[in-house]
Short mmCIF file of C-alpha atoms and ligand atoms in Angstrom, two decimals:
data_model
loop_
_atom_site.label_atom_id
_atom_site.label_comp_id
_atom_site.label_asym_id
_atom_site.label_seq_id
_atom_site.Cartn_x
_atom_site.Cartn_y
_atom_site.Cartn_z
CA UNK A 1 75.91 63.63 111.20
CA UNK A 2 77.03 62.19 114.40
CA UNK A 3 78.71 64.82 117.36
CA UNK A 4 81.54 62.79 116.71
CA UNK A 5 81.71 64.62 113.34
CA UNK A 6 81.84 67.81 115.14
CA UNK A 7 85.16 69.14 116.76
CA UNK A 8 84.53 71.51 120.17
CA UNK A 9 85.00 74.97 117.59
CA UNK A 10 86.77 76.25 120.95
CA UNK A 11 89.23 74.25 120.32
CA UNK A 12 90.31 74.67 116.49
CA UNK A 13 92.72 77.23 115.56
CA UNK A 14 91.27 80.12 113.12
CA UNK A 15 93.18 79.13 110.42
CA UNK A 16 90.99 75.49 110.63
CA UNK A 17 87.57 77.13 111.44
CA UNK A 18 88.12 79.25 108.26
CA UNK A 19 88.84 75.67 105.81
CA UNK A 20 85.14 74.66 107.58
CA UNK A 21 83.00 77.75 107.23
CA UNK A 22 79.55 77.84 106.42
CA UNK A 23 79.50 73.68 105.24
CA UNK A 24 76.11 72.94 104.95
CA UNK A 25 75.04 70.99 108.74
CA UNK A 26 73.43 67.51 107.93
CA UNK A 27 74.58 67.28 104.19
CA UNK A 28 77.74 65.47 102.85
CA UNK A 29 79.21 68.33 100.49
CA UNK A 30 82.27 69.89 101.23
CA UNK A 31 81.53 73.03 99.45
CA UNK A 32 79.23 75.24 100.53
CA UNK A 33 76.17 75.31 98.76
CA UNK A 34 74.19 78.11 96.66
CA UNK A 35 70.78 79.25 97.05
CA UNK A 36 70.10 81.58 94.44
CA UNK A 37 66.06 81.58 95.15
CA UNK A 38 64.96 84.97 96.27
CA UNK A 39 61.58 83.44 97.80
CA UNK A 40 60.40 80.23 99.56
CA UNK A 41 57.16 78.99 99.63
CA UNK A 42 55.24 79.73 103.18
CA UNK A 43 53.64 76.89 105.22
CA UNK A 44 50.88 78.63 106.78
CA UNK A 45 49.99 82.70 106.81
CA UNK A 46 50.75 82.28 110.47
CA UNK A 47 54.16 80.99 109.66
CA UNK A 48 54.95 83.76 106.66
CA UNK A 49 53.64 86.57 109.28
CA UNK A 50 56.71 85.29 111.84
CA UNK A 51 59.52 84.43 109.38
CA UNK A 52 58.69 88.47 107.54
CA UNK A 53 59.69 89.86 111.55
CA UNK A 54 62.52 87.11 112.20
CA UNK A 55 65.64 88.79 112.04
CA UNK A 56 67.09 85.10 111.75
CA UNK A 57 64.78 83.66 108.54
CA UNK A 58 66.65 82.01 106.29
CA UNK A 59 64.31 81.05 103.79
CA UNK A 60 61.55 83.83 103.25
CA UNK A 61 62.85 86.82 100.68
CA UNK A 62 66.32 87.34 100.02
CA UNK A 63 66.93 90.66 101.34
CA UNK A 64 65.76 89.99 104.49
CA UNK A 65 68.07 86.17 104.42
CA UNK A 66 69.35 83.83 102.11
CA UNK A 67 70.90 80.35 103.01
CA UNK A 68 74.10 80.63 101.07
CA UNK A 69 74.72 84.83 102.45
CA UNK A 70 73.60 83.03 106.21
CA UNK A 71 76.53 80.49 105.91
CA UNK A 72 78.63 83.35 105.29
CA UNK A 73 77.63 85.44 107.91
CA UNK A 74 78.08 82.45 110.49
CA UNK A 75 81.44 81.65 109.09
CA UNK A 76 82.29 85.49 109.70
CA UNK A 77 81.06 85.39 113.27
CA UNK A 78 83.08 82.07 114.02
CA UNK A 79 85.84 83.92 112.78
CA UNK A 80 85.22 86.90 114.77
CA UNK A 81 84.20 85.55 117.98
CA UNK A 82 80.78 86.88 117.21
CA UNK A 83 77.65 85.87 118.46
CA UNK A 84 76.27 87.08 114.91
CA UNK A 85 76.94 88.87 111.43
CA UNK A 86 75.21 90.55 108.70
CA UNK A 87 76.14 90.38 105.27
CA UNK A 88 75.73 93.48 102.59
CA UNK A 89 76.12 94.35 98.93
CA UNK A 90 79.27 95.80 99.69
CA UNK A 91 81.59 97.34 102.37
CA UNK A 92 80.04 100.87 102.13
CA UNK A 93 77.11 99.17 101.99
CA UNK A 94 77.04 97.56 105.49
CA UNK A 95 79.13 100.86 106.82
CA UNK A 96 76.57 103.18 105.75
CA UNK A 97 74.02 100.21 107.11
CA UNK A 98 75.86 100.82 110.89
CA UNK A 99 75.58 104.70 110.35
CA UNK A 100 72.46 105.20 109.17
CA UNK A 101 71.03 102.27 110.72
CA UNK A 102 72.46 103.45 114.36
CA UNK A 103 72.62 107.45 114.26
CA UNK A 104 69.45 109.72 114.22
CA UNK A 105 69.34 113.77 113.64
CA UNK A 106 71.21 115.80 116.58
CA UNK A 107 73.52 112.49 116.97
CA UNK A 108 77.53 112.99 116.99
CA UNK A 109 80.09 110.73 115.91
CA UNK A 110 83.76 110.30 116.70
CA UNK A 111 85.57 109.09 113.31
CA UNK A 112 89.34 109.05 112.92
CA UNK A 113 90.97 111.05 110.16
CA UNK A 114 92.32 108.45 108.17
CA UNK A 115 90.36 106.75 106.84
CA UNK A 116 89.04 104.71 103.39
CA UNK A 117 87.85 107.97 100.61
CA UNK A 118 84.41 106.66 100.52
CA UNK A 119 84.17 106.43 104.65
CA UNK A 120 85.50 109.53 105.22
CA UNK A 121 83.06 110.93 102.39
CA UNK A 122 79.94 109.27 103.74
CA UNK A 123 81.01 110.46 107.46
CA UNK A 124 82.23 114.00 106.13
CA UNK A 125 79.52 114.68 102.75
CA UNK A 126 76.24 112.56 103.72
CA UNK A 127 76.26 112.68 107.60
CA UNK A 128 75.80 116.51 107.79
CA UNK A 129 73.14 116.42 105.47
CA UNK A 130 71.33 114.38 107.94
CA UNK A 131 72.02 116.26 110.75
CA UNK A 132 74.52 114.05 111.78
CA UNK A 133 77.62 115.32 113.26
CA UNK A 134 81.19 113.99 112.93
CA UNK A 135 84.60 115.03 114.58
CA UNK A 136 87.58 113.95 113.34
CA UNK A 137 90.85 112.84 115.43
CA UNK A 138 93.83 111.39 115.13
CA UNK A 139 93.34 107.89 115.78
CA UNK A 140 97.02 107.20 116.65
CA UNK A 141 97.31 110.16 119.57
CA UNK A 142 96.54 108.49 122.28
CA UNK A 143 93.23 109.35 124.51
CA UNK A 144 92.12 111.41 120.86
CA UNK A 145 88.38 109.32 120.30
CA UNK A 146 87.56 109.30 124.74
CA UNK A 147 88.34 112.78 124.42
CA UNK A 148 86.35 114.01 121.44
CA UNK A 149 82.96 112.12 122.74
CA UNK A 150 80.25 113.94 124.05
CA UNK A 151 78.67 112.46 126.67
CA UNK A 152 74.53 111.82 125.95
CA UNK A 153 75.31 112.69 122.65
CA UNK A 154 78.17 110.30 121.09
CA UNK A 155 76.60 107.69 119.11
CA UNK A 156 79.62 105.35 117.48
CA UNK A 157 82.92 105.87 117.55
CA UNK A 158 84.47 104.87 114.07
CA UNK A 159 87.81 103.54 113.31
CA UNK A 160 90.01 101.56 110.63
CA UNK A 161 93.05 99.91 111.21
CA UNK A 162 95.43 99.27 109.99
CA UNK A 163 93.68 102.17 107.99
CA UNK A 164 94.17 103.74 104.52
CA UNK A 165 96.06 104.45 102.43
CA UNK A 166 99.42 104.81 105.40
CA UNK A 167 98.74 101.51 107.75
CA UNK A 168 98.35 103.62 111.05
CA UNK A 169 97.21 101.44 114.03
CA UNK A 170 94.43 101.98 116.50
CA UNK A 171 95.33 100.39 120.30
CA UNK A 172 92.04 98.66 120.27
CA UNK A 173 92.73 98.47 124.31
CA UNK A 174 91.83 101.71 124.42
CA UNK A 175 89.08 101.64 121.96
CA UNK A 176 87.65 98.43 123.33
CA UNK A 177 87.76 100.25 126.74
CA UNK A 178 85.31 102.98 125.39
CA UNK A 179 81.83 102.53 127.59
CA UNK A 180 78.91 104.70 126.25
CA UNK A 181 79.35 104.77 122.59
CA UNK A 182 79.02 101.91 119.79
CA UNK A 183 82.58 101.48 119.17
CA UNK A 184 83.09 100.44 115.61
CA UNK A 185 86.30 99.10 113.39
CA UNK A 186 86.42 98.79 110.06
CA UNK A 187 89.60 95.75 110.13
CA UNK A 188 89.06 95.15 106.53
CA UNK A 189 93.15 95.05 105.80
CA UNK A 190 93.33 92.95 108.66
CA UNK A 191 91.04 90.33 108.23
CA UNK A 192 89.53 88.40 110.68
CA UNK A 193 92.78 86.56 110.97
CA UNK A 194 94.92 89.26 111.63
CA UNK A 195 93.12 90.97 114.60
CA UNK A 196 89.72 90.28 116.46
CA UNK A 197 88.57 93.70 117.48
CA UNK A 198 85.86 91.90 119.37
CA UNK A 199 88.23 90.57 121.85
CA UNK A 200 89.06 93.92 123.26
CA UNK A 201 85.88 95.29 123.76
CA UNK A 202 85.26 96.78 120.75
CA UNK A 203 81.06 96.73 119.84
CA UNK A 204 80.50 96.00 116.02
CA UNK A 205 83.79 94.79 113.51
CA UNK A 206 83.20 95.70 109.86
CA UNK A 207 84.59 94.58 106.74
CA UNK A 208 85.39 94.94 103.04
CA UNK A 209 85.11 91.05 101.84
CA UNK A 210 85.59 92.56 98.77
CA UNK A 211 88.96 92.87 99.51
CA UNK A 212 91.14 89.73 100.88
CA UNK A 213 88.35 87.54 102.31
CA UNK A 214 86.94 87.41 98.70
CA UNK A 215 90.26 87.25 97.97
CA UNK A 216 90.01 87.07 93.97
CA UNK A 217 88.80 90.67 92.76
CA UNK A 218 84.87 88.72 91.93
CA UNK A 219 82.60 89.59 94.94
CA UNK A 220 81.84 92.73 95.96
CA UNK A 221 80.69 92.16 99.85
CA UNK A 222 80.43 93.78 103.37
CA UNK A 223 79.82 91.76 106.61
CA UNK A 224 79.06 93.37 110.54
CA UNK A 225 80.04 91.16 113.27
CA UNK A 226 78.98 91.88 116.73
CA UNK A 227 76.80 90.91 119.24
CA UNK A 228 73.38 89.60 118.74
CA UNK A 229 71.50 92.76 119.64
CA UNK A 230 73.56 95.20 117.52
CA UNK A 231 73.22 92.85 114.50
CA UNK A 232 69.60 92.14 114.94
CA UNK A 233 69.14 96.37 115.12
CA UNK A 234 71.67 96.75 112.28
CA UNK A 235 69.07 94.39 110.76
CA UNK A 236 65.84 96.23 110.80
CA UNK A 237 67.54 99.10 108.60
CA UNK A 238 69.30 96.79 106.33
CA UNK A 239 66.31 95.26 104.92
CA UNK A 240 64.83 98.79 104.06
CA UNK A 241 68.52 100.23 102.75
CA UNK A 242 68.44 97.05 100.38
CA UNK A 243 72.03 96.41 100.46
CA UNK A 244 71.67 92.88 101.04
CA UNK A 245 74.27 90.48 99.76
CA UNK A 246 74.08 88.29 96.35
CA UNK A 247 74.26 84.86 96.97
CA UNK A 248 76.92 84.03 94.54
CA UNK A 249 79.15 86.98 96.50
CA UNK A 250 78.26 85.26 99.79
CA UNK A 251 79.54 82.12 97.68
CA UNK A 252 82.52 83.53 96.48
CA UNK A 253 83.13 84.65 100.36
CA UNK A 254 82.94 81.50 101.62
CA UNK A 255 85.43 79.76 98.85
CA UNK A 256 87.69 82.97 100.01
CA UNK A 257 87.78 82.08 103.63
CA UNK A 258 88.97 78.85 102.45
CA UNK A 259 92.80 80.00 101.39
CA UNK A 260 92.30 83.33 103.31
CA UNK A 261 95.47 82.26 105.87
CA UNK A 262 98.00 80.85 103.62
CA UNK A 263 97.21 83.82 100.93
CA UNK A 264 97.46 86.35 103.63
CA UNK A 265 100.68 84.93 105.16
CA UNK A 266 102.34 85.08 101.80
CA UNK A 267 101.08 88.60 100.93
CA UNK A 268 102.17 90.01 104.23
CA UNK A 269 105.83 87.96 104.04
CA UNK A 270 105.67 89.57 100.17
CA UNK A 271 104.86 93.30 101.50
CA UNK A 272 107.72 93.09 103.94
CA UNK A 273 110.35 91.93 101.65
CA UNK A 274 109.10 94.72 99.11
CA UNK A 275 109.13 97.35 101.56
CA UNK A 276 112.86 96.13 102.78
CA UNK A 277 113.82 96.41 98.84
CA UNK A 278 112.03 100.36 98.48
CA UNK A 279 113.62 101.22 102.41
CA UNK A 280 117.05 101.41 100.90
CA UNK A 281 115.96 102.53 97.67
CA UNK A 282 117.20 106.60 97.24
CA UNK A 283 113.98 107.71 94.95
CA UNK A 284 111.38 106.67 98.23
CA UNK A 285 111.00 108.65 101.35
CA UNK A 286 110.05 106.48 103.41
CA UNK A 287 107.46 103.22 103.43
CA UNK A 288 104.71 102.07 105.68
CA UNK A 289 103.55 98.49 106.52
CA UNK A 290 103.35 97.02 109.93
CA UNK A 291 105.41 94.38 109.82
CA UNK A 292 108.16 96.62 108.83
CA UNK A 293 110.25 97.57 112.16
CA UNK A 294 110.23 101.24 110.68
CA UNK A 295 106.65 101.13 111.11
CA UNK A 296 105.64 104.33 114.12
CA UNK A 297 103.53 101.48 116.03
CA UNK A 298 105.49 98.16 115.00
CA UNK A 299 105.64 97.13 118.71
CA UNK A 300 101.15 97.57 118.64
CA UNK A 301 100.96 95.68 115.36
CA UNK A 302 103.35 92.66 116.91
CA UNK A 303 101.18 92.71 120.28
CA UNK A 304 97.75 93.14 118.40
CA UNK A 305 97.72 91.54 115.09
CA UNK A 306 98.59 87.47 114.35
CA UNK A 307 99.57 88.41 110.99
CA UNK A 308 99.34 91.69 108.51
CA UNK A 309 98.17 91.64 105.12
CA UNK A 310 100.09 92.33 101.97
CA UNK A 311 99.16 96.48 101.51
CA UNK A 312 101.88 98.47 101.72
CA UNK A 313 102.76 102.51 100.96
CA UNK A 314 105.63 104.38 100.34
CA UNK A 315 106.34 108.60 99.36
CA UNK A 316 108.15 108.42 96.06
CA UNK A 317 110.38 111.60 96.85
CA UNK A 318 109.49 112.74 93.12
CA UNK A 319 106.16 113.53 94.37
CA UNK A 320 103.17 113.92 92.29
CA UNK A 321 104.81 113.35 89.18
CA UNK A 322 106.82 110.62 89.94
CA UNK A 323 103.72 108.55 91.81
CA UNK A 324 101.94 108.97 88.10
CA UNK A 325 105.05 107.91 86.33
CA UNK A 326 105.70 104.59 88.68
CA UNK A 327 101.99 103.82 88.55
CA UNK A 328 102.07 103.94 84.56
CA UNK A 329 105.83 102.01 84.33
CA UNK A 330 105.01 99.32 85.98
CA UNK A 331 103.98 95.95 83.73
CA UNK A 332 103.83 93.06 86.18
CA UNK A 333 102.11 95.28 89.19
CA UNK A 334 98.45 96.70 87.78
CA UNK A 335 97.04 99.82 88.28
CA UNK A 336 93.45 98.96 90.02
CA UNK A 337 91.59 100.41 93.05
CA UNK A 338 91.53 97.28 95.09
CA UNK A 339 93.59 95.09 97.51
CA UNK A 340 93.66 91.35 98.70
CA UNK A 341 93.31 89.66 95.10
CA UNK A 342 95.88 87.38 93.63
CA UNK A 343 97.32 89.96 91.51
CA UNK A 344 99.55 92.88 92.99
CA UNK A 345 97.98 96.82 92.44
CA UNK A 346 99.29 99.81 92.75
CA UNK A 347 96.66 102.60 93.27
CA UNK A 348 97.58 106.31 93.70
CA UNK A 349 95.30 107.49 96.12
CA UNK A 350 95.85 110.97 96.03
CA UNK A 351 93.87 110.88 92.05
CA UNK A 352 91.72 107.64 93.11
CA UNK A 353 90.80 106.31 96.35
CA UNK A 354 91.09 110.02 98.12
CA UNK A 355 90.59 111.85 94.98
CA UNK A 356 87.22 113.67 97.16
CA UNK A 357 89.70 115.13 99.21
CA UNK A 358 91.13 118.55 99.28
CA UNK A 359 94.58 118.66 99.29
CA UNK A 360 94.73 120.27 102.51
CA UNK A 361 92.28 117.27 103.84
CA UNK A 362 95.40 115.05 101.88
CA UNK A 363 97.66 116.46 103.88
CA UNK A 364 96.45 116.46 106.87
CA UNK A 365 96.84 112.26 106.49
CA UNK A 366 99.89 112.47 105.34
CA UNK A 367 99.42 111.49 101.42
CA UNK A 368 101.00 113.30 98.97
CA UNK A 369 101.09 113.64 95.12
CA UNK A 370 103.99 110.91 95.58
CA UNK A 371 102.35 108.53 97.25
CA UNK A 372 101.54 104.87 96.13
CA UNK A 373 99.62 102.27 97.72
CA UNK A 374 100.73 98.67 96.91
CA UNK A 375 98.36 95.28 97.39
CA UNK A 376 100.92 92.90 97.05
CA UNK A 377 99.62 89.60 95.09
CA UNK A 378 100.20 86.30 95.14
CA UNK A 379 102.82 85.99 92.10
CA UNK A 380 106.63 85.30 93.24
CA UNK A 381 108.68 87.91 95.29
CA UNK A 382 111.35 88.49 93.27
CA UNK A 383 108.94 89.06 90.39
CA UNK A 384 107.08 91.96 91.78
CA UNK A 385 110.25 93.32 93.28
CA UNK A 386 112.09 93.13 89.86
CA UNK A 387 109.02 94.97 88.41
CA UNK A 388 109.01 97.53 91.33
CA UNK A 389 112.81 98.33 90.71
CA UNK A 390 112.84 98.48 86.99
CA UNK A 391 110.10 101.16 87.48
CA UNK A 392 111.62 102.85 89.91
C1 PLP B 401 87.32 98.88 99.98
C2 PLP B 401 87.14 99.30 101.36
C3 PLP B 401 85.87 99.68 101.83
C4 PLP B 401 84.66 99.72 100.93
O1 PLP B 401 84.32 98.43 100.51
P1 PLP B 401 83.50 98.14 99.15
O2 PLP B 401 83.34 96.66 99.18
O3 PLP B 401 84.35 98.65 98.02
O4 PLP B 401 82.23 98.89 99.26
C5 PLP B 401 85.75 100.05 103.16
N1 PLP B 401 86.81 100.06 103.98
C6 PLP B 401 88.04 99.70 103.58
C7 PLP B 401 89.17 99.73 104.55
C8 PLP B 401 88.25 99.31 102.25
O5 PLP B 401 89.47 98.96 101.85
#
């Protein structure tokens, strides 16, 4: 391939470097291509003895690389603004990979309260156990994570946004501005298109792919992005934890990046006009998605974010048995724990996603027996609106 072939990558917009990720250099396919061998033949002993401590080899076992989860992971970090990535089996997978990988007995983490259920109970159930020890704060009071570090002892600082299941923000100014501390966010709502927590400071960005960079409810998928150092240390743990990433998932990922904007931009313009429809609607309390001028932090989300995915929530005002009753009456919308796919989902987190939580801990986020959680598809507004309504 001549240079000529090759556009300066500083000066493509995200939405472009997304359509090229992870093309195989030097070869004419457009699609990216799959390696599903999980070993390579070794040139010399000398050679196998390097590539088994490279935290860069490509072709030597597959949980320590693969080609196909490699193109991934560099298609993540051009997305990112990374100077690396590494890919897991899944998004706890590479979260409990930065926890477990990073923090040692007598360490402390700072973790916001809200939080995805299986975060909060790897933070809150398995981090004791270890010796670990977490505080919780309210990521959306401002100063809450500097305050709640302790100096010499603060390992990460964890956050999500726009996080489960109610869309709060995090000012990732203020998190970026943490020194001390591996600041971590977990953007997987976001995408990499909707917010580069790299750009403000912030250490290590983690996702669900799973979710919308997959984009079609067949990968299950994690990916790290950060710089070099972090990833290659994040690395060293990963290949002993085990949850390295399939190479048909890393596949999958890459096809996902593909149509990640316009699917994003059309789930996020669908979320808003749903959550107009349920703002005026007399059974719901009150809805949540940030590109909703209702939204606590709408101003954040418009300086922060390029564009917001398609989750949305709203408090039926029925409560708990009105959430189980809309969840079971709708027929377009499915009831599925997932978000980001093509089809819309309605989850009811207070019996699914946060069903390890007491209802105190529910509470305390701001969920309650009425609340619904909504990943808005790709099928036609007024079709998932009509459904919404009729249920309602
Ligand atoms: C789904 C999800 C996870 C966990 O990802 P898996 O791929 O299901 O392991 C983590 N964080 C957020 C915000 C999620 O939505």
């Amino acid at each position: 391939m001549s240079t000529s072939d090759n556009p300066n990558l500083a000066d493509l917009q995200p939405e472009t470097l997304a359509v090229r990720g992870g093309r195989p250099d030097g070869q004419l396919s457009m699609a990216p291509v799959l390696w599903a061998s999980t070993t390579y033949e070794m040139g010399t002993l000398e050679e196998g003895r390097q590539l088994a401590h490279s935290t860069q080899a490509k072709k030597f076992y597959s949980r320590h690389g693969n080609p196909t989860v490699n193109a991934f992971e560099s298609a993540v970090a051009e997305l990112e603004g990374a100077q690396a990535a590494r890919a897991y089996a899944s998004g706890m997978g590479a979260i409990a990979g930065i926890v477990l990988g990073l923090c040692s007995k007598g360490d402390h983490i700072v973790a916001q309260k809200q939080l995805y259920g299986g975060t909060m109970q790897l933070l809150a159930g398995v981090c004791p156990r270890f010796g670990i020890d977490v505080t919780f704060v309210d990521g959306t009071v401002p100063g809450a994570f500097s305050q709640a570090i302790i100096p010499g002892r603060t390992m990460l600082v964890f956050a999500e946004t726009p996080a489960n299941p109610l869309l709060d923000l995090i000012d990732l100014d203020e998190l970026g501005a943490i020194a001390g501390p591996i600041t971590v966010v977990d953007a997987t709502l976001a995408t990499p298109l909707g917010v580069r927590p790299l750009d403000y400071g912030v250490n290590l960005v983690v996702h669900s792919a799973t979710k919308a960079m997959a984009g079609h409810n067949d990968a299950t998928l994690g990916v790290v992005s950060g710089e070099r150092d972090l990833i290659d240390a994040l690395w060293g743990f990963a290949v002993l934890q085990g949850a390295c990433a399939s190479p048909f998932d890393a596949l999958n990922g890459l096809r996902g990046l593909r149509t990640l904007a316009p699917r994003l931009r059309q789930q996020g313009a669908t979320a808003v006009a749903v959550g107009r429809a349920l703002e005026s609607h007399p059974a719901v309390n009150w809805v949540r998605h940030p590109g909703l001028e209702s939204h606590p932090q709408f101003a954040l989300g418009q300086r922060q974010y390029r564009m917001h995915g398609g989750v949305l929530s709203f408090d039926l005002a029925g409560g708990l048995e009105a959430g189980s009753k809309f969840v079971s009456a709708v027929q377009l919308c499915r009831p599925a724990t997932s978000l980001g796919g093509p089809e819309t989902l309605v989850t009811h987190p207070a019996s699914t996603t946060h069903a390890g939580m007491t209802s105190e801990e529910l509470s305390d986020c701001g969920i309650t027996g009425g609340t619904v959680r909504l990943s808005c598809g790709l099928e036609h507004v007024d079709d998932i609106i009509a459904d919404i309504l009729r249920a309602l």
